[in-house]
Short mmCIF file of C-alpha atoms and ligand atoms in Angstrom, two decimals:
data_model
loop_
_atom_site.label_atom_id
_atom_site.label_comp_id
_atom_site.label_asym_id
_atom_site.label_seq_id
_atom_site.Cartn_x
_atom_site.Cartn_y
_atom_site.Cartn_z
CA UNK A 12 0.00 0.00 0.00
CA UNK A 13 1.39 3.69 -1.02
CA UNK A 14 0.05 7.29 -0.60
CA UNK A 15 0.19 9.22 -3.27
CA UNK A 16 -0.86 13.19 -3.64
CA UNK A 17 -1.83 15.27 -6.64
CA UNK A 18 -1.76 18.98 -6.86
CA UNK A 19 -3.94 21.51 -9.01
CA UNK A 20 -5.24 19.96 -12.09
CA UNK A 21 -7.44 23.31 -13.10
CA UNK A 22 -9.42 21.13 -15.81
CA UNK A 23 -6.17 18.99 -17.72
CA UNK A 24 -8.53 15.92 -17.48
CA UNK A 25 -6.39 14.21 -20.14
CA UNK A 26 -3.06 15.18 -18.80
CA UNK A 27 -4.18 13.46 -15.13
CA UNK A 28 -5.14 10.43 -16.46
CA UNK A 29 -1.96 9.71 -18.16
CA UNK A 30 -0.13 11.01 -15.32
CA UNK A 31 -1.90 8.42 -13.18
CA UNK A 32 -1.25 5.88 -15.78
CA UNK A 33 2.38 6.41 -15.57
CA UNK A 34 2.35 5.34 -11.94
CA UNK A 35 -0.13 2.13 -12.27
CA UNK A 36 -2.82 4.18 -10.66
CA UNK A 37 -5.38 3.57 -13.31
CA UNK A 38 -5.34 1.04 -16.38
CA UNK A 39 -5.32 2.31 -20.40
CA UNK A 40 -9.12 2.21 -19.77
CA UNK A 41 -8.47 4.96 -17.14
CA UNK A 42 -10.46 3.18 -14.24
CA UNK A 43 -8.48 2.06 -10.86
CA UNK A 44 -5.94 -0.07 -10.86
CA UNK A 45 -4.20 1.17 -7.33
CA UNK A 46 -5.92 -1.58 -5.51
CA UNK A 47 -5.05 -0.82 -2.11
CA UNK A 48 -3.28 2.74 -2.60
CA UNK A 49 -4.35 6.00 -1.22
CA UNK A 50 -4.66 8.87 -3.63
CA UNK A 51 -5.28 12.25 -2.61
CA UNK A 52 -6.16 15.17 -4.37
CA UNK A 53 -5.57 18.53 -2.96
CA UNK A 54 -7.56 20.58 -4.97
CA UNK A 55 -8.66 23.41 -7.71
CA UNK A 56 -9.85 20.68 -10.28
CA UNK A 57 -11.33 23.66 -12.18
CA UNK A 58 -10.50 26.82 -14.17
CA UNK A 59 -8.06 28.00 -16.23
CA UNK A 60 -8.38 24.60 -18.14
CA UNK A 61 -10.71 22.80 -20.46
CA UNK A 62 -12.19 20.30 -18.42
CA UNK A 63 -12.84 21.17 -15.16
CA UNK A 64 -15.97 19.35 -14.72
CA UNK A 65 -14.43 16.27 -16.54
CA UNK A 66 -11.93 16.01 -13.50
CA UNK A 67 -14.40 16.25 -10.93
CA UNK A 68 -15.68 13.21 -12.84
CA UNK A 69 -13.40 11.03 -13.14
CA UNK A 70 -12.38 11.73 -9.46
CA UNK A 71 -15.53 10.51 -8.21
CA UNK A 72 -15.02 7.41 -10.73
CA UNK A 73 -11.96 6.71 -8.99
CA UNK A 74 -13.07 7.31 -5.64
CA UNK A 75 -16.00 4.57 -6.10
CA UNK A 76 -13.56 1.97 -7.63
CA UNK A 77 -11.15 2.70 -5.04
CA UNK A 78 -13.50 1.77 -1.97
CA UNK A 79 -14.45 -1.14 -4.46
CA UNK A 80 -10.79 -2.28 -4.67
CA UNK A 81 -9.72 -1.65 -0.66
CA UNK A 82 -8.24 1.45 -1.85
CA UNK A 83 -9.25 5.14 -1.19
CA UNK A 84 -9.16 8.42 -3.08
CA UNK A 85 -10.10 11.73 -1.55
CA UNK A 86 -10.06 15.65 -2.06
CA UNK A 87 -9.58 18.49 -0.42
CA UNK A 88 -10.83 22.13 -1.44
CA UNK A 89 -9.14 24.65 -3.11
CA UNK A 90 -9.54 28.31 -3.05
CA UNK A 91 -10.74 27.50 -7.21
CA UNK A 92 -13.59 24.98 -5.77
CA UNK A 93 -14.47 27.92 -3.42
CA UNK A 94 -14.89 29.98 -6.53
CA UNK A 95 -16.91 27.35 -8.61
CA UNK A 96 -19.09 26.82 -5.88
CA UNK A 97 -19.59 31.05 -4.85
CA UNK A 98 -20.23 31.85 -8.52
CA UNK A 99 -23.21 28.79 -8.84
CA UNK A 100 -24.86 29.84 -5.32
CA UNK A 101 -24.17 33.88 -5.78
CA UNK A 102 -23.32 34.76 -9.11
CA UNK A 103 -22.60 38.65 -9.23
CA UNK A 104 -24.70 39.39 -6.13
CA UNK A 105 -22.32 42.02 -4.80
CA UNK A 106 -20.09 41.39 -1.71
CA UNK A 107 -20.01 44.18 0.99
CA UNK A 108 -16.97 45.75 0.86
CA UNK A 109 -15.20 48.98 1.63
CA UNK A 110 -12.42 48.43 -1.13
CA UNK A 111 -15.04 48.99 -4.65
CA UNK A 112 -16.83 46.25 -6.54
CA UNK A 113 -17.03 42.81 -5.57
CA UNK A 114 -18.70 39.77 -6.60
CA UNK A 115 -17.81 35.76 -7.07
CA UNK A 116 -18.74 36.12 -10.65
CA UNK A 117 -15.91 39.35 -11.01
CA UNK A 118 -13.42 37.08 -9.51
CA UNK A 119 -14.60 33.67 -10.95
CA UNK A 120 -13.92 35.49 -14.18
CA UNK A 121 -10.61 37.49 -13.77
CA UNK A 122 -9.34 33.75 -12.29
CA UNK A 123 -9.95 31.71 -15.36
CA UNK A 124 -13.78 30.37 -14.51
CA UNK A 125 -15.60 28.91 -17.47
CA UNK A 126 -18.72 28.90 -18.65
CA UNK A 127 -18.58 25.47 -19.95
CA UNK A 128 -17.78 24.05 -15.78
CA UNK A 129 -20.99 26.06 -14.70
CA UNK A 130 -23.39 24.97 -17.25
CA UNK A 131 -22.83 21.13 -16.55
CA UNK A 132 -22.51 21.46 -12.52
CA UNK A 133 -25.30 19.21 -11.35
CA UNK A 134 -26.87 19.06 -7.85
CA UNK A 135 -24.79 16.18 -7.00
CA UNK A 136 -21.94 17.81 -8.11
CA UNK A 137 -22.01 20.89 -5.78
CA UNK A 138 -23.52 18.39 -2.72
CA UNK A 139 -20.22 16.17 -3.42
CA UNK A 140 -18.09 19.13 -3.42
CA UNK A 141 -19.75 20.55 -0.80
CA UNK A 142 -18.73 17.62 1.70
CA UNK A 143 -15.09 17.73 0.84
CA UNK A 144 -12.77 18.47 4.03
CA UNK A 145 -10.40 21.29 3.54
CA UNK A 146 -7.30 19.81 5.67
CA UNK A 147 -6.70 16.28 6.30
CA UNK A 148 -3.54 14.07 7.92
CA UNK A 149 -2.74 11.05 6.35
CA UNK A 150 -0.22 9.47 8.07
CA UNK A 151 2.39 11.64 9.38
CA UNK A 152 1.82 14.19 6.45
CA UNK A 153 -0.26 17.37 7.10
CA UNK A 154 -2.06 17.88 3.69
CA UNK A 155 -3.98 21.47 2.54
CA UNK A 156 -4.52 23.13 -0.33
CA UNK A 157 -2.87 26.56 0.16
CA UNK A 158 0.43 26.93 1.40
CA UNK A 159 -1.23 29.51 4.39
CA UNK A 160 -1.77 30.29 8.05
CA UNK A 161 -5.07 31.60 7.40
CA UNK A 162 -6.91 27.57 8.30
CA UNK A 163 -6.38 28.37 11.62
CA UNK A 164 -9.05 31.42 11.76
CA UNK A 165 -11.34 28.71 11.21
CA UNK A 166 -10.99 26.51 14.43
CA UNK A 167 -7.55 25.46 16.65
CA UNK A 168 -7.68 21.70 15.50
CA UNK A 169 -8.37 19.83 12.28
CA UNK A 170 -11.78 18.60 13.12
CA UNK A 171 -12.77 22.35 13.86
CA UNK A 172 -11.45 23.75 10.83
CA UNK A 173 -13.19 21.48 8.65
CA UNK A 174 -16.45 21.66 10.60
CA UNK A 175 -16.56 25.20 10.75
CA UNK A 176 -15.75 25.26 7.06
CA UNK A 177 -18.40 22.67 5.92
CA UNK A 178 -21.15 25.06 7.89
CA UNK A 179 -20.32 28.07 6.26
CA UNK A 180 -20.40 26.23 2.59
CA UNK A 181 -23.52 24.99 3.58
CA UNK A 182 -25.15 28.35 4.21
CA UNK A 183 -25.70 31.62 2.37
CA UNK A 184 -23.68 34.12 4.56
CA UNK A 185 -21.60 35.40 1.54
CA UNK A 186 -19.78 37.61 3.87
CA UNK A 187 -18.52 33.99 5.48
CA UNK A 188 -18.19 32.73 1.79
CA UNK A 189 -15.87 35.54 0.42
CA UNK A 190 -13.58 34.96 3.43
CA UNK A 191 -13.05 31.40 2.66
CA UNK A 192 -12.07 32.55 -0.61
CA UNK A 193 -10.05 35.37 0.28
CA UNK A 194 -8.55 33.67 3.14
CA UNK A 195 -7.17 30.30 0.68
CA UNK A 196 -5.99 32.76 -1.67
CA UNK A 197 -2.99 34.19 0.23
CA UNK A 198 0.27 31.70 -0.02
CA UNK A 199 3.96 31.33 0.65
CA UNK A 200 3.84 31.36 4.47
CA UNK A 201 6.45 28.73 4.73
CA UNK A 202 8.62 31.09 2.56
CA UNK A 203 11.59 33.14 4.10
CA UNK A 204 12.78 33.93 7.50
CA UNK A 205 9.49 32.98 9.36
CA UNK A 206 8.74 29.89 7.07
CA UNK A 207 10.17 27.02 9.17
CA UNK A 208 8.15 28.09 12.15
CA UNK A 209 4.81 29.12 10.44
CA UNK A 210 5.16 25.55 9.42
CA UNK A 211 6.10 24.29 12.36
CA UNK A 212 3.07 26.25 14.06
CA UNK A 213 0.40 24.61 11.93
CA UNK A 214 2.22 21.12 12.39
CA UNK A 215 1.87 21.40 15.95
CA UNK A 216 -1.89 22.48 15.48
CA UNK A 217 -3.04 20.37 12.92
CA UNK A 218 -0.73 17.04 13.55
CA UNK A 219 2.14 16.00 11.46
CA UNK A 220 5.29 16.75 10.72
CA UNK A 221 5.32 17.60 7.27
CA UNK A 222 2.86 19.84 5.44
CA UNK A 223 1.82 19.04 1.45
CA UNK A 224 0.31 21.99 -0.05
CA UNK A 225 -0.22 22.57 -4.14
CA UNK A 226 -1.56 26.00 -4.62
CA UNK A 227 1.89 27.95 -5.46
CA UNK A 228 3.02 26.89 -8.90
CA UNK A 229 6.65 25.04 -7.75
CA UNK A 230 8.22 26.94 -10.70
CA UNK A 231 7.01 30.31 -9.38
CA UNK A 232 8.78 29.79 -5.88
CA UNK A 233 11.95 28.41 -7.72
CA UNK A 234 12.17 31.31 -10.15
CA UNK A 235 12.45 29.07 -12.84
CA UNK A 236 10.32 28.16 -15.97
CA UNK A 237 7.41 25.28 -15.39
CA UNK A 238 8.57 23.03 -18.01
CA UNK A 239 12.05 22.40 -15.89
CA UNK A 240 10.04 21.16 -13.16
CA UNK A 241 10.86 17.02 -12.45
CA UNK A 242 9.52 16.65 -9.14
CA UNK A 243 7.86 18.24 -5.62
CA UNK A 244 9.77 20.98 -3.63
CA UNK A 245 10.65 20.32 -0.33
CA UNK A 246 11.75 23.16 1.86
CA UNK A 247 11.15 25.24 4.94
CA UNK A 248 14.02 22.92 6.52
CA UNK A 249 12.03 20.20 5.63
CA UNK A 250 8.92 20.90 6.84
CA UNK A 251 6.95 21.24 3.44
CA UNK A 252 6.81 20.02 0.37
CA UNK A 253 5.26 22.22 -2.56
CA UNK A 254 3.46 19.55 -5.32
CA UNK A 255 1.87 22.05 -7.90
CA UNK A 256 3.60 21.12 -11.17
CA UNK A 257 1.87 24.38 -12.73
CA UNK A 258 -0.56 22.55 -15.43
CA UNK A 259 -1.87 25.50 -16.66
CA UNK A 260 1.07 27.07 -17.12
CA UNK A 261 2.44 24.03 -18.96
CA UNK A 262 4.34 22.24 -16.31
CA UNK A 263 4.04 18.39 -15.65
CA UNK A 264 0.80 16.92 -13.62
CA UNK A 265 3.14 15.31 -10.79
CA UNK A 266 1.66 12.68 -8.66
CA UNK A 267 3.77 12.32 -5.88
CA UNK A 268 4.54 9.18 -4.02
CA UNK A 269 4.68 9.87 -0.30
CA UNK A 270 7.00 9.84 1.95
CA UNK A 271 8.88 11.91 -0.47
CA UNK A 272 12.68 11.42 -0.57
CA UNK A 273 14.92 14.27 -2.24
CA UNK A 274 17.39 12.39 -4.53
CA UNK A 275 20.84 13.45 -3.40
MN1 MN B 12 -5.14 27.39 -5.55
#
């Protein structure tokens, strides 16, 4: 049995499934072949690419023959599920705010939302997505979308932050549903002077004792261009490992086998 982790797809259906090919995850007729192996996703399936919808999909196809096959596959939320789901509940109902204009729909838009994921969201779709933690620990590896502090204005322990995050999405306070957004947005706390112990803060908070985040494009934080990246990005002294390949950006869909071990 392995773990393996997938960052931000943002809608490269085809791209996943061969990337999950490559490491016996599913067969050439893309269903399950993992058996027993735990797959995690952590997030933004949508925007910015063609098939947004398409990955939520074949996600949940994979997630049924996994439980089939003694296996599991789950998901986290990303700050681009946050959007999907803001723009199909609120659409360009304005959000209060002292700084001008705002609205899901403005920001679904200037982010790389499309049309095409909207129109075929069913009910089961957003209900699915709905129930979708946003942190989880699987084994000794703290896993989240967005490489942030900002979880822990949602509750002190993992079971608080994903309750109080599940009640929100399940309501209509848009005030509350901006500041998800807003909040998963930010990044790169585990960059720089303070980035060891912001990590080491969360670990110690969440459980742990190594955080997996996609969200920050591993190129972006390397200063380097996305089709050079071969692998995850561990830093922070350790304490974190960046997966997001950068898809949409053309980098490689990396699906990374856990624990990770830097080649010398
Ligand atoms: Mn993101």
């Amino acid at each position: 049995m392995s773990v393996y982790v997938v960052g931000d797809v943002h809608g490269h259906r085809d791209a996943l499934v061969d990337a999950l090919r490559a490491e016996g995850l599913v067969d050439s007729d893309g269903n399950w072949a993992g058996v027993d192996d735990r797959l995690w996703f952590l997030g933004d399936f949508t925007d910015r690419g063609p098939d947004g919808v398409g990955v939520i999909d074949l996600v949940r196809q994979l997630q049924a023959q996994a439980a089939e096959a003694g296996g599991s596959v789950q998901m986290l939320l990303g700050n681009h599920e946050i959007l999907l789901l803001g723009m199909y509940h609120f659409g360009d109902r304005p959000v209060p705010s002292d700084f001008g204009p705002r609205s899901f729909a403005r920001s679904w838009e200037i982010n790389g939302g499309l049309l095409s994921d909207q129109d075929r969201l069913t009910p089961e779709h957003i209900e699915w997505l709905t129930e979708r933690p946003l942190v989880a620990v699987d084994e000794d590896h703290l896993l989240l979308h967005s490489d942030t502090l900002e979880y822990l204005d949602w509750g002190e322990d993992l079971e608080s932050i994903n309750a109080t995050a599940h009640e929100i999405l399940s309501g209509s306070n848009i005030e509350a549903w901006w500041d998800v957004w807003r909040r998963m947005t930010t990044r790169y706390a585990f960059r720089g002077p303070d980035g060891e112990e912001n990590a080491d803060r969360l670990l110690a908070a969440l459980g742990g004792s190594r955080i997996v985040h996609g969200h920050s494009v591993i190129a972006d934080q390397l200063g380097i261009h996305p089709t050079q990246i071969e692998g995850p990005y561990l830093y922070a002294g350790g304490k974190a490992l960046g997966i997001d390949g950068g898809l949409f950006v053309g980098g490689p869909c990396l699906v990374v086998k856990l624990p990770f071990e830097p080649e010398d």
